[in-house]
XYZ file of C-alpha atoms in Angstrom:
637
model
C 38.147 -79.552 -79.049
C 38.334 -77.585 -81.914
C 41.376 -77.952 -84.478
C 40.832 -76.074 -87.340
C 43.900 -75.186 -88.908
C 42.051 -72.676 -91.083
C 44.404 -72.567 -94.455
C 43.017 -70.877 -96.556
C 41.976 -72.177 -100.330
C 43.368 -71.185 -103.403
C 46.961 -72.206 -105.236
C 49.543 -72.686 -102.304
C 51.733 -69.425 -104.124
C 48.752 -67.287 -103.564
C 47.230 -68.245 -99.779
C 49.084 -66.082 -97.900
C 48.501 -62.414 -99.915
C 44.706 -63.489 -100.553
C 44.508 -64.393 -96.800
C 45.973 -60.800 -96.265
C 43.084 -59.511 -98.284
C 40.171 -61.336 -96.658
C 41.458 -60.527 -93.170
C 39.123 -57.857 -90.831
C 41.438 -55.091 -90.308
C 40.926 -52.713 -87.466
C 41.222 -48.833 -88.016
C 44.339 -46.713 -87.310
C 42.263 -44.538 -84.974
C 41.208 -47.542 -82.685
C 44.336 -49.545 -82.521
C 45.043 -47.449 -79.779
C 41.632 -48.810 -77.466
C 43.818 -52.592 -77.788
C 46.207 -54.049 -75.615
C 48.557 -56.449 -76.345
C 50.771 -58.782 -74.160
C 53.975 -60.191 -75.776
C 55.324 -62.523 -73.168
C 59.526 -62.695 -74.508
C 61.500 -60.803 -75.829
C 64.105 -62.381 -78.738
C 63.494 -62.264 -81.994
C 60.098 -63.349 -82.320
C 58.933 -61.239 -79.322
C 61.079 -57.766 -80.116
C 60.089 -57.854 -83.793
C 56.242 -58.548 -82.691
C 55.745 -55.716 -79.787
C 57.893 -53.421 -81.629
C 55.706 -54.120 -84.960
C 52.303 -53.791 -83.224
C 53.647 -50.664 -81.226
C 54.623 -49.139 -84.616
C 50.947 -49.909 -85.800
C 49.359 -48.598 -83.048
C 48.526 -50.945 -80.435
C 49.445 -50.010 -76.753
C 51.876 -53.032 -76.047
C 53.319 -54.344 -72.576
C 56.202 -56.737 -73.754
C 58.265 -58.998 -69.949
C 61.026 -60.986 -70.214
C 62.837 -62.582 -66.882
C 66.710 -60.992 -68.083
C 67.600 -57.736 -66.641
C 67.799 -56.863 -70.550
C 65.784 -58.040 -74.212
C 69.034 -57.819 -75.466
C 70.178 -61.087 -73.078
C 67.433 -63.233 -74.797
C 68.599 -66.534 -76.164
C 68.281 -65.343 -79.831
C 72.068 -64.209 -79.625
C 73.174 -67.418 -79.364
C 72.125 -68.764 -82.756
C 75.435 -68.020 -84.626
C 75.619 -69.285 -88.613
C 72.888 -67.418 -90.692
C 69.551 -66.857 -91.749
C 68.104 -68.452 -94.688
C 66.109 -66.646 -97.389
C 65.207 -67.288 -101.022
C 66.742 -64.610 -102.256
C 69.036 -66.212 -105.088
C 71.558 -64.010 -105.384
C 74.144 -66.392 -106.104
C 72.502 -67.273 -109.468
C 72.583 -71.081 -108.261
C 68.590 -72.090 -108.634
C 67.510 -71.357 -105.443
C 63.457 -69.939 -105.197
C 60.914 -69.679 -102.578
C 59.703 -72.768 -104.263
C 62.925 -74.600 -103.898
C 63.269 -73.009 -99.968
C 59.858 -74.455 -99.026
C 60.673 -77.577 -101.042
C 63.872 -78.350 -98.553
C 61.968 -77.480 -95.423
C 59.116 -79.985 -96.185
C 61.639 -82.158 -97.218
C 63.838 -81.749 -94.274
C 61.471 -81.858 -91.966
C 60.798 -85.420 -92.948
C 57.187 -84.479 -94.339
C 56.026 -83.636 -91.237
C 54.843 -79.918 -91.364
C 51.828 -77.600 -92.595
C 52.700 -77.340 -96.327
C 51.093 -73.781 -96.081
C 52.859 -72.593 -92.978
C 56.031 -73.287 -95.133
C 55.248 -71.374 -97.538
C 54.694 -68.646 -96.313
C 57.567 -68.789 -94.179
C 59.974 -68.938 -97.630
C 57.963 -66.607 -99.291
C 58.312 -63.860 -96.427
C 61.745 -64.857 -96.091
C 62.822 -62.791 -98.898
C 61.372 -59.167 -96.976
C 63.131 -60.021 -93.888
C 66.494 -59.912 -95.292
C 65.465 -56.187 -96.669
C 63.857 -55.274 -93.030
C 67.550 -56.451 -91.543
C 69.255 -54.627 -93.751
C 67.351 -51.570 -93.222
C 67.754 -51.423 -89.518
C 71.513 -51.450 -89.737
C 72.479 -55.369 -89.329
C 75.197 -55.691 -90.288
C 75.456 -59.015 -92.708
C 78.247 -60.126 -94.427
C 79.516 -58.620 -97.859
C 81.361 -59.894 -100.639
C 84.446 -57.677 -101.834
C 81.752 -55.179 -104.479
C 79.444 -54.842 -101.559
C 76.563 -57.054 -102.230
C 75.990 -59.386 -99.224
C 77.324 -62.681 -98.964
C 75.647 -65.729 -98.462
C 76.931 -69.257 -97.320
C 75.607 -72.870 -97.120
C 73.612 -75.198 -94.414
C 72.852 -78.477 -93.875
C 69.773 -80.038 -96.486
C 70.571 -77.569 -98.932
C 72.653 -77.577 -102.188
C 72.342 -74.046 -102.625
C 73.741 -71.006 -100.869
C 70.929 -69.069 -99.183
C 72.420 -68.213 -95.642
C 73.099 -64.850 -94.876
C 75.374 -64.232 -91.763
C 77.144 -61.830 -89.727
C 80.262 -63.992 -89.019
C 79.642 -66.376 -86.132
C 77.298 -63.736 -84.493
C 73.986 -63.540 -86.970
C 71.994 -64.258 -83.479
C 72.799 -61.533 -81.399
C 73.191 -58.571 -84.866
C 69.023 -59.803 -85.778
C 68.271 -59.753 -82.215
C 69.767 -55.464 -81.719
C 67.934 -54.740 -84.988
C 64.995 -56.133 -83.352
C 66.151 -54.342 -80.108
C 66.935 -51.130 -81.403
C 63.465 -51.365 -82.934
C 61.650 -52.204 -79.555
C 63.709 -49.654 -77.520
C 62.342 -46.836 -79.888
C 59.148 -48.007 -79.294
C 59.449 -48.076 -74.989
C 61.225 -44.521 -75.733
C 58.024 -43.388 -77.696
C 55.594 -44.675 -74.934
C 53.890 -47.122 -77.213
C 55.798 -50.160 -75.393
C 55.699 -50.888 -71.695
C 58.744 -53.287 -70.602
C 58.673 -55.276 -67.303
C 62.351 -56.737 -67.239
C 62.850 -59.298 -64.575
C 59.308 -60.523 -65.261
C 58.705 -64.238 -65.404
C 54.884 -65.392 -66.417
C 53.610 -68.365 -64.124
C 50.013 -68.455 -65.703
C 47.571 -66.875 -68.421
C 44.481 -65.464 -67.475
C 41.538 -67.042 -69.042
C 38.138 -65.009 -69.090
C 35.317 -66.956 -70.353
C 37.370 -68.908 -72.173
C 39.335 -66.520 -73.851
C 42.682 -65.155 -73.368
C 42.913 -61.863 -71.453
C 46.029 -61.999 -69.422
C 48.726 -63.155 -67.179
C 49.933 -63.572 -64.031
C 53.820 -62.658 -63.091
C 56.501 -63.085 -60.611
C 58.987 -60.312 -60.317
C 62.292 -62.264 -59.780
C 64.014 -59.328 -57.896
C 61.277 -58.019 -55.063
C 59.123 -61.323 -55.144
C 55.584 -59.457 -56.031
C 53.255 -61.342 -57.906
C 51.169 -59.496 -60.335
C 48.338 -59.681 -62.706
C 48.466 -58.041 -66.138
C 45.177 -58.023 -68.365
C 45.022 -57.236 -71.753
C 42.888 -57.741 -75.288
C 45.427 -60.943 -76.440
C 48.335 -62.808 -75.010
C 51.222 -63.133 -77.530
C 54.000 -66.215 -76.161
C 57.125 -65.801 -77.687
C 59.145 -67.854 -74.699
C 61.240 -70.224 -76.705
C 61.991 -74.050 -76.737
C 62.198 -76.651 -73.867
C 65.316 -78.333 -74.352
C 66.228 -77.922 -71.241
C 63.702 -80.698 -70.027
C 67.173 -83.094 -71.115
C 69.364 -80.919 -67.973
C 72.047 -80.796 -70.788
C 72.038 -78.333 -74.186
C 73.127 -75.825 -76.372
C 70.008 -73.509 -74.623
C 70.470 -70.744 -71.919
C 70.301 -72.118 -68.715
C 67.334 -70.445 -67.852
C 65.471 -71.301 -70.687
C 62.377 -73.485 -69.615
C 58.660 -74.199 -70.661
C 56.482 -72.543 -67.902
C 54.804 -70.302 -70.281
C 53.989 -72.650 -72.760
C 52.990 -75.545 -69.701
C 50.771 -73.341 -68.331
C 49.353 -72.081 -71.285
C 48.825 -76.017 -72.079
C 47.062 -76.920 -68.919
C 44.712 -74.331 -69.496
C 43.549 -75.461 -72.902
C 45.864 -74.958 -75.420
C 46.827 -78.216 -77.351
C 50.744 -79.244 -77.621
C 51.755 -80.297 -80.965
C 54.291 -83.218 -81.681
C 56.246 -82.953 -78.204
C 58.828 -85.425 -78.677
C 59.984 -83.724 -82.352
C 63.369 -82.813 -80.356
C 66.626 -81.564 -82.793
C 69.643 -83.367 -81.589
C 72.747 -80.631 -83.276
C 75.616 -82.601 -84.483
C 78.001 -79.801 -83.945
C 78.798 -79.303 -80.151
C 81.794 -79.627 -78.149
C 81.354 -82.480 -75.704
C 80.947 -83.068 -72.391
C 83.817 -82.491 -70.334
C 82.534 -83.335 -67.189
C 79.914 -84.312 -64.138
C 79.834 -80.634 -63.360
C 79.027 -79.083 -66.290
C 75.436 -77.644 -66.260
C 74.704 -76.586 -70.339
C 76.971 -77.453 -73.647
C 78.338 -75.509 -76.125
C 77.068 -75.309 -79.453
C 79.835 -74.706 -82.282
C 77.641 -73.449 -85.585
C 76.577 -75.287 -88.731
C 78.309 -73.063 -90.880
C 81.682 -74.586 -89.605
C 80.525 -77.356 -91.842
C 80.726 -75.261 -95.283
C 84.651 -75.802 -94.593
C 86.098 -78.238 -91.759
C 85.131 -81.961 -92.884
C 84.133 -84.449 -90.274
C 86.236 -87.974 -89.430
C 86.975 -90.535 -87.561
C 89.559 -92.842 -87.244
C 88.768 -95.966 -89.734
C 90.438 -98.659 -86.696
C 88.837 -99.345 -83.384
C 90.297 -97.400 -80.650
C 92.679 -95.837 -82.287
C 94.119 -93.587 -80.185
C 97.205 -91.312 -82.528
C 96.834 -87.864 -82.458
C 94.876 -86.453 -85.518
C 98.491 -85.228 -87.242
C 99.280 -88.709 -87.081
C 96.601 -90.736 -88.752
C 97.567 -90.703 -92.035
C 94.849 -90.074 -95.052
C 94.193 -93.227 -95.738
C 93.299 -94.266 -92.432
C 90.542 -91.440 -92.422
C 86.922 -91.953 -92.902
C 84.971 -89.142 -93.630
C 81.706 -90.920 -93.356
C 79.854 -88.055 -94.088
C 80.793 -87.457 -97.372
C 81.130 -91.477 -97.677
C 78.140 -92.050 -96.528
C 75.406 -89.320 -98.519
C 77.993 -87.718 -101.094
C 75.302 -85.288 -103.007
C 75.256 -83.061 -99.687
C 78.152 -84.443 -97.698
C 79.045 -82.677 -94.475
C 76.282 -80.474 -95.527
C 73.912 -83.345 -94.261
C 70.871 -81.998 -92.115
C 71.184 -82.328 -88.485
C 69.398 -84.953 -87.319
C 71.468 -87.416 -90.114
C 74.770 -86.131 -88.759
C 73.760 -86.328 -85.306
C 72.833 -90.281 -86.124
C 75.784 -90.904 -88.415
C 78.576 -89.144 -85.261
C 76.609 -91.364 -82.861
C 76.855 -94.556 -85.182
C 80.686 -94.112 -84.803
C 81.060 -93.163 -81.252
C 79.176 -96.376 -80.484
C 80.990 -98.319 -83.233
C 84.765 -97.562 -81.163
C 85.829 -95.061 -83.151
C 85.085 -92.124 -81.507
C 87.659 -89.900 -80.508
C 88.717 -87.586 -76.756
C 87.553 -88.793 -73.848
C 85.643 -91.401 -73.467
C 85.485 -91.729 -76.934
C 82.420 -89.368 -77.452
C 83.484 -87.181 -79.981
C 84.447 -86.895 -83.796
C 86.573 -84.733 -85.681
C 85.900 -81.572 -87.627
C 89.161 -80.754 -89.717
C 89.455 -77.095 -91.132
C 93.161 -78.664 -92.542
C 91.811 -78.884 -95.943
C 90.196 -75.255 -95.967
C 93.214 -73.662 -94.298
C 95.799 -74.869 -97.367
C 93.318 -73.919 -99.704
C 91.938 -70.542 -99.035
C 94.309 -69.888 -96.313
C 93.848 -68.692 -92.211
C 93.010 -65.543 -92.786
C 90.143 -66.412 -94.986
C 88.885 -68.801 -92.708
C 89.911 -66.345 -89.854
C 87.699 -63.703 -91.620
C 84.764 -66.470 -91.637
C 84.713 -68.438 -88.503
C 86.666 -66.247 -86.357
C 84.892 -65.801 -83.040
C 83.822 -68.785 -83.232
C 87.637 -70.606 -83.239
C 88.022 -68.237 -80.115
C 85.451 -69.310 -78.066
C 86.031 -73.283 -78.604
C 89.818 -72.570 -77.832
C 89.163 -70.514 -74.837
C 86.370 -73.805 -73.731
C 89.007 -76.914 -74.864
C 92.625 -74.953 -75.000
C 93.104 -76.052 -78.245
C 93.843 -74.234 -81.338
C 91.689 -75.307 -84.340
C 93.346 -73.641 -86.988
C 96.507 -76.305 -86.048
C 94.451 -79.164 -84.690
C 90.627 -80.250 -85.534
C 87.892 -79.584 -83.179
C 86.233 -82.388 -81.177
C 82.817 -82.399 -81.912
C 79.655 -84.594 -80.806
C 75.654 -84.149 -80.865
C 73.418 -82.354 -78.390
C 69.937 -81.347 -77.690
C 69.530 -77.995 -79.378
C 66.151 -77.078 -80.945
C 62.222 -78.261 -79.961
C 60.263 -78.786 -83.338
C 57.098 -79.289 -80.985
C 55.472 -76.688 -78.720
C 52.077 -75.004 -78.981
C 49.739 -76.303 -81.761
C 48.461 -73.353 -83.796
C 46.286 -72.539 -86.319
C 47.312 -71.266 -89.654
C 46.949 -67.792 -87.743
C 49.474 -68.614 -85.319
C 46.313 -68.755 -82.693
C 46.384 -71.689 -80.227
C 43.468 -73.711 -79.413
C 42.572 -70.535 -76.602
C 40.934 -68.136 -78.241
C 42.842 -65.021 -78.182
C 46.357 -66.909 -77.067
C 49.180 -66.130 -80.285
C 51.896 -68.227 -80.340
C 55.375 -67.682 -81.751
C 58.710 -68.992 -82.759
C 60.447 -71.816 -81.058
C 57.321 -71.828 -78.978
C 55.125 -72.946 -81.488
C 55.019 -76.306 -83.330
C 53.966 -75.255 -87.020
C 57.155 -74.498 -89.734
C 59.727 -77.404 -89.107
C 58.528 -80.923 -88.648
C 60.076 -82.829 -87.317
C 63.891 -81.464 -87.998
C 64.384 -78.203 -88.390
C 66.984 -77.226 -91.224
C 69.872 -74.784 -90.226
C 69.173 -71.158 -90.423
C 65.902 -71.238 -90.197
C 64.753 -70.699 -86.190
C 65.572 -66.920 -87.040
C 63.505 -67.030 -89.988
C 60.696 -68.399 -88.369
C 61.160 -65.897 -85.578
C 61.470 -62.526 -87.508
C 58.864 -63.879 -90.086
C 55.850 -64.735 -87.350
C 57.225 -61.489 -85.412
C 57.592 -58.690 -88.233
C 55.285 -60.104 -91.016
C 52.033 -62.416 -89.343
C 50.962 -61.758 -86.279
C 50.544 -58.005 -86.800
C 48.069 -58.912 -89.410
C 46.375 -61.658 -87.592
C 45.819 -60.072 -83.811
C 44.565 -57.339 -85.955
C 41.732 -59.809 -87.307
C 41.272 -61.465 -84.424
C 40.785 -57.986 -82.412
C 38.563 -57.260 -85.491
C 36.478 -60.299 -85.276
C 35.736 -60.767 -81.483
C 33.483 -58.967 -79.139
C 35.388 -58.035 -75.734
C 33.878 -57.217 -72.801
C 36.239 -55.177 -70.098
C 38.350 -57.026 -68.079
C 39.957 -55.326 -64.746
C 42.449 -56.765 -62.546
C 39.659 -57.561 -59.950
C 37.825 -59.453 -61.721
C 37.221 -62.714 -60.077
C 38.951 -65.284 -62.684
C 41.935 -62.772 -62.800
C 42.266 -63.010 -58.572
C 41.628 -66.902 -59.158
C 44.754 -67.314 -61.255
C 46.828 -65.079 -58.836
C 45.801 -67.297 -55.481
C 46.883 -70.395 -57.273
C 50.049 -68.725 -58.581
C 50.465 -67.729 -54.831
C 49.493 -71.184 -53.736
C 52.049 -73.015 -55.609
C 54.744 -70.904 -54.462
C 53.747 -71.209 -50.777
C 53.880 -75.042 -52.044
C 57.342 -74.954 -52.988
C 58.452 -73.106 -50.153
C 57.218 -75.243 -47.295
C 58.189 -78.937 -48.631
C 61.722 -78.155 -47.182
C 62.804 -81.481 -48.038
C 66.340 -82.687 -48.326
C 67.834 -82.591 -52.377
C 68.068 -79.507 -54.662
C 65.887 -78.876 -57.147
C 69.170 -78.575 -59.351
C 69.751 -82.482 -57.908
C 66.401 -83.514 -59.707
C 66.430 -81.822 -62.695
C 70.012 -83.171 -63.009
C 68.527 -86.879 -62.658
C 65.485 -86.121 -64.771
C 67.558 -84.686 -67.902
C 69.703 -88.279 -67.661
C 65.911 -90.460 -68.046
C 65.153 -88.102 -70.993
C 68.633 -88.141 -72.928
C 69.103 -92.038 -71.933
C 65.458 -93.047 -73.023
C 64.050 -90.309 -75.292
C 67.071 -88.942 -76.942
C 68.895 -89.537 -80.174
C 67.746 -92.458 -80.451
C 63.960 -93.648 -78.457
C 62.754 -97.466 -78.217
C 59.684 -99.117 -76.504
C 60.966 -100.444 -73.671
C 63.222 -97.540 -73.027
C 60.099 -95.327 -73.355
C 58.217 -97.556 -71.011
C 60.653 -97.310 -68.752
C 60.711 -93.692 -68.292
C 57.161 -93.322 -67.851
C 57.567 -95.851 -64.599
C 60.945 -93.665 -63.443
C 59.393 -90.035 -64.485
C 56.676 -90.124 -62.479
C 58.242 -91.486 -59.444
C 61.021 -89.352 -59.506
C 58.290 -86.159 -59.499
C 56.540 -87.500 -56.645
C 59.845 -87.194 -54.539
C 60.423 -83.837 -55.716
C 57.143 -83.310 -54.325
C 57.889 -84.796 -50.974
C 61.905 -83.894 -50.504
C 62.971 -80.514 -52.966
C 64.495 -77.944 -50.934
C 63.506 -74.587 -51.663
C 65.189 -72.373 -49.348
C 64.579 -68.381 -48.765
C 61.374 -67.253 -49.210
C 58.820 -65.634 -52.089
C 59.366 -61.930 -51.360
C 63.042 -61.902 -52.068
C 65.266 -62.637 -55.158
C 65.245 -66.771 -55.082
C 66.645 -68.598 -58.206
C 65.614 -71.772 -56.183
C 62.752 -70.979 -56.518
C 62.083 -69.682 -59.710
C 63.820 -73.406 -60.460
C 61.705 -75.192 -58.847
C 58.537 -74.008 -61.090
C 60.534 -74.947 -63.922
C 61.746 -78.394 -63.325
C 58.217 -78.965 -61.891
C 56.932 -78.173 -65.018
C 59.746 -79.931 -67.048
C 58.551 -83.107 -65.172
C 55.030 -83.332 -66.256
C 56.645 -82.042 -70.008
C 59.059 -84.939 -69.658
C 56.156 -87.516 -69.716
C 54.252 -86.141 -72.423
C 57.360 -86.361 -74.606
C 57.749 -89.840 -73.583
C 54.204 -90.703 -74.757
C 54.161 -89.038 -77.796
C 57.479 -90.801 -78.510
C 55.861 -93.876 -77.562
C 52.620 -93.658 -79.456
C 54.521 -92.468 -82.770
C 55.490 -96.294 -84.167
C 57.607 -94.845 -86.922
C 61.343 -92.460 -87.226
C 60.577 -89.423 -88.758
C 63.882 -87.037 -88.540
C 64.753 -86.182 -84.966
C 62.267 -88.520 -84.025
C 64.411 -91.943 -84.301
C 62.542 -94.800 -83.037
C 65.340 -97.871 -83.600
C 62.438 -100.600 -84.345
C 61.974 -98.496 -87.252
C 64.613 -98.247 -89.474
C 65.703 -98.965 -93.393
C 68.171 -101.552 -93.739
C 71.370 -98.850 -93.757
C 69.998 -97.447 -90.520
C 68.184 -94.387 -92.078
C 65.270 -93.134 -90.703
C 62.162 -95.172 -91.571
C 57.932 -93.120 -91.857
C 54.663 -94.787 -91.602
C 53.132 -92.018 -93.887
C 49.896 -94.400 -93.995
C 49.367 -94.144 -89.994
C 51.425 -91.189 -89.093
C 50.955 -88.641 -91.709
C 49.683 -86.012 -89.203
C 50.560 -83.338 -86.053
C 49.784 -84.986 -82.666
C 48.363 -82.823 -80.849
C 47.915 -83.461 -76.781
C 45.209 -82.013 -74.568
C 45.924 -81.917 -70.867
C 44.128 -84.625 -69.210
C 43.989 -83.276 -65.675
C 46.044 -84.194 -62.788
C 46.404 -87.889 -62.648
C 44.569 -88.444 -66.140
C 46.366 -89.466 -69.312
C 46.312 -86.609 -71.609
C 44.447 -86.717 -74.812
C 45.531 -87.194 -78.596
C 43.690 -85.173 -81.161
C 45.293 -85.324 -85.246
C 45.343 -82.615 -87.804
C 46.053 -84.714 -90.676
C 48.786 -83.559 -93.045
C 47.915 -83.561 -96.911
C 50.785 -82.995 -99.244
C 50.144 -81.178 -102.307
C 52.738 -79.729 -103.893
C 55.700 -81.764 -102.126
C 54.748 -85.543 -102.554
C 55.746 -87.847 -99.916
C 58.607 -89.370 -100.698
C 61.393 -91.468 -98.930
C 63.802 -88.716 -97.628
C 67.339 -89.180 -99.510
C 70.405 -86.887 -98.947
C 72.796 -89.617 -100.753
């Protein structure tokens, strides 16, 4: 297997515009012989097919909503990071890449980083130019705001809706493109395998969720932009429909998956309510730049908020790491909430919750101010909890929310299948193993807008492609198995819902590889995880049939999928003997509970090939060498 990360040489300030140079470009006039297939369409698949379109290249872009705009990108609320200092407080793209090393626990590409600060500081200036409209301060010049891991102000937002005003830029940019006839969108679309032709990437095979057909498309390269799979855990902050089928398949075919247990645990969500409840609700970072975080300091106490007097507050946060207080990064908030909960102080029911207070804000700056801030978002968590949190603080407790693993990929963005781009939350490379606030958009928008246009280009460049019809035997191969797995489904007609299994399945994963992982734990999911998937195999029920519009079934290829995901999380969580950010592995921990790297064994990106059905999969390492960040003990205190 080949893992060549392919950085290139030279100072790590100058790789990317040198790599820019030395890359084969292909000529205006024959852009137009290439096809390209972005699979997704938020903001790392918009910005990409509307980029390449805009180049030149014919592009077909699917996504399974009736819409691009309904891709999960609008639900990332707080802000955007880039280095663009305008507040004067020391912030750089050194200082930028510096905190996302840093807060990824020293456990990402030091020259994917890089890049990703240094480009961060043209995609504020593409935003801008397509309309978005970001906050401004009262002269006009747009406002920025804090996040977790940083003690600088480098978010840009657009109120509690940055999400959804990137993703219409990036819309508004890929509907000129369909309008123009350089973009072909299949809506309703959902990819159940990629087309391998001698190896090499040239397609994929879909589903269309409304009539049923199956279809292959074949192309020059295969572009997945799909997202994370948080989902695998039944319960998070992610779309419902959000799943790993493109990436899964992808992965059984070849392509290596990097670090699958890095999973982000957000420390910001309002809890669970109930049994019935089929996603959470994530409340955004950026409500920590103003409401502090508490508990009660006695066991059980069980007074209103308005009643527990200051002194019988602890704001362990700010207690507990007071350089960045409730500006901690995620996965150290997450840790520090849970610590309480479990320690009887958490508050609501059940006791699975803590309090963020916007008390203090409100008497300083006053409720319009923080109206003018955070004001959607106090709407939406009063119309989920009827409660008002300008008068009383929200509840808030962790929950899944981000995957730092996915896809390995090369310093390209190409997976280990020749001619398969990867992008986004589906890729492994920028984060580590936590991923600081405000920057899943950056990532998105930079490997959309600013890399992959130049890198297809030099892959298209560099490789001789022979043509590839739709009846050409390994493209009719994929589409009988694709047809064979759904005639699979369809006539197990066992007893449970898939809904049922994935329901048990996300309880395993949260109980034994969530915010906090253990041996036995992990050994005990990989004896339930696989016995629970041969059941589903023996008893789902999968009613209707395959020519008709069947959400059962388009389940049922997901949680299948999730299942085989679910125990390659477990073993990567098992094999990694050290905590690294979200990774928390509670045999390794400092003495105050912080988490605790093996930097001498573990210094690298696991990377898993698919063993085969029935076969343990197989570990391959890129080691990680740290330059210009030196390893260091992580320290937010």
């Amino acid at each position: 297997m080949d893992l060549r990360a392919r950085v290139p040489a030279g100072p790590i300030a100058e790789k990317w515009d040198r790599h820019k140079f030395d890359m084969k470009l292909v000529n205006p006039a024959n852009k137009r012989k290439y096809h390209v297939l972005v699979v997704g369409s938020g903001l790392a698949g918009a910005s990409a097919a509307a980029t390449m379109s805009e180049l030149g290249y014919n592009v077909s872009c699917f996504c399974f909503q009736d819409s691009p705009r309904r891709a999960h990108s609008i639900a990332a609320q707080g802000g955007i990071n880039a280095a663009k200092n305008y507040q004067n407080d020391g912030d750089s793209v050194y200082r930028l890449f510096y905190d996302t090393v840093k807060g990824g626990d020293f456990r990402a590409r030091e020259a994917n980083v890089h890049r990703l600060a240094q480009i961060s500081v043209n995609i504020i200036d593409q935003c801008v130019a397509q309309g978005v409209p970001f906050a401004r301060e009262y002269g006009g010049l747009l406002a920025n705001r804090s996040f977790g891991g940083a003690q600088v102000s480098r978010t840009f937002y657009a109120r509690g809706q940055t999400g959804q005003q990137l993703l219409l830029g990036a819309y508004q940019a890929l509907e000129k493109e369909i309008a123009k006839g350089g973009v072909t969108m299949y809506p309703r679309s959902e990819m159940l395998d990629v087309i391998l032709v001698k190896g090499v990437a040239r397609g994929i095979v879909t589903r269309d969720l409304v009539t049923g057909k199956v279809e292959s498309h074949v192309g020059d390269a295969v572009v997945l932009a799909t997202g994370g799979y948080g989902n695998v855990f039944f319960l998070s902050t992610n779309a419902k429909q959000c799943n790993t089928t493109a990436i899964w398949r992808a992965h059984r075919k070849g392509a290596l998956f990097g670090n699958p247990c890095y999973t982000q645990i957000h420390p910001t969500c309002i809890p669970q309510s109930g049994d019935y409840q089929s996603k959470l609700t994530l409340m955004s970072e950026s409500l920590r730049n103003d409401g502090r975080v508490w508990v009660p300091k006695a066991h059980g106490d069980q007074r209103a908020p308005g009643q527990i007097p200051e002194g019988e507050r602890d704001y362990y946060l700010e207690r507990k790491y007071p350089s960045f207080g409730n500006l901690s990064p995620r996965d150290i908030a997450s840790r520090a909430a849970k610590e309480a909960c479990d320690d009887g102080r958490g508050v609501g029911p059940g006791g699975l919750g803590v309090y963020l207070d916007f008390r203090d804000a409100i008497k300083r700056v006053g409720r319009d101010k923080i109206a003018e801030r955070y004001g959607n978002l106090f709407d939406m968590y009063q119309r989920i909890t009827d409660e008002n949190p300008y008068e009383v603080p929200m509840r808030i407790y962790p929950a899944v929310h981000y995957t730092m693993g996915g896809l390995w990929v090369d310093y390209n963005l190409q997976s280990t299948i020749p001619g398969l781009h990867v992008l986004g939350e589906a890729n492994f490379s920028d984060h580590g193993a936590n991923r600081l606030g405000a920057s899943a958009l950056m990532q998105g928008l930079a490997d959309g807008y600013f890399i992959v246009p130049y890198t297809i280009g030099h892959y298209l460049a560099s490789t001789k492609l022979e043509p590839v019809g739709k009846d050409h035997p390994d493209v009719k191969a994929v589409e009988r198995d694709v047809e064979e797995r759904t005639r699979r489904f369809l006539g197990i007609n066992g007893a449970r819902s898939v809904q049922s299994f994935h329901r048990e399945l996300g309880k395993i994963m949260w109980d034994k590889c969530g915010m906090a992982r253990d041996a036995a734990g992990l050994k005990d999911a990989l004896q339930r995880i696989p016995a629970l998937r041969e059941e589903f195999w023996q008893n789902v029920k999968v009613p209707g049939t395959g020519a008709e519009l069947n959400q059962s079934l388009e389940q049922a290829g997901r949680v299948a999928d999730f299942f085989e995901l679910a125990e390659l999380m477990c073993i990567d969580a098992l094999h990694r003997e050290e905590s690294c950010g979200g990774h928390f592995r509670t045999e390794h921990q400092t003495d105050d509970g912080e988490a605790l790297r093996h930097d001498e064994q573990f210094a690298y990106v696991a990377a898993w090939e698919y063993g085969g059905a029935g076969n343990a999969p197989v570990l391959h390492k890129e080691p990680l060498v740290f330059e210009n960040v030196h390893l260091a003990t992580r320290s937010y205190k």
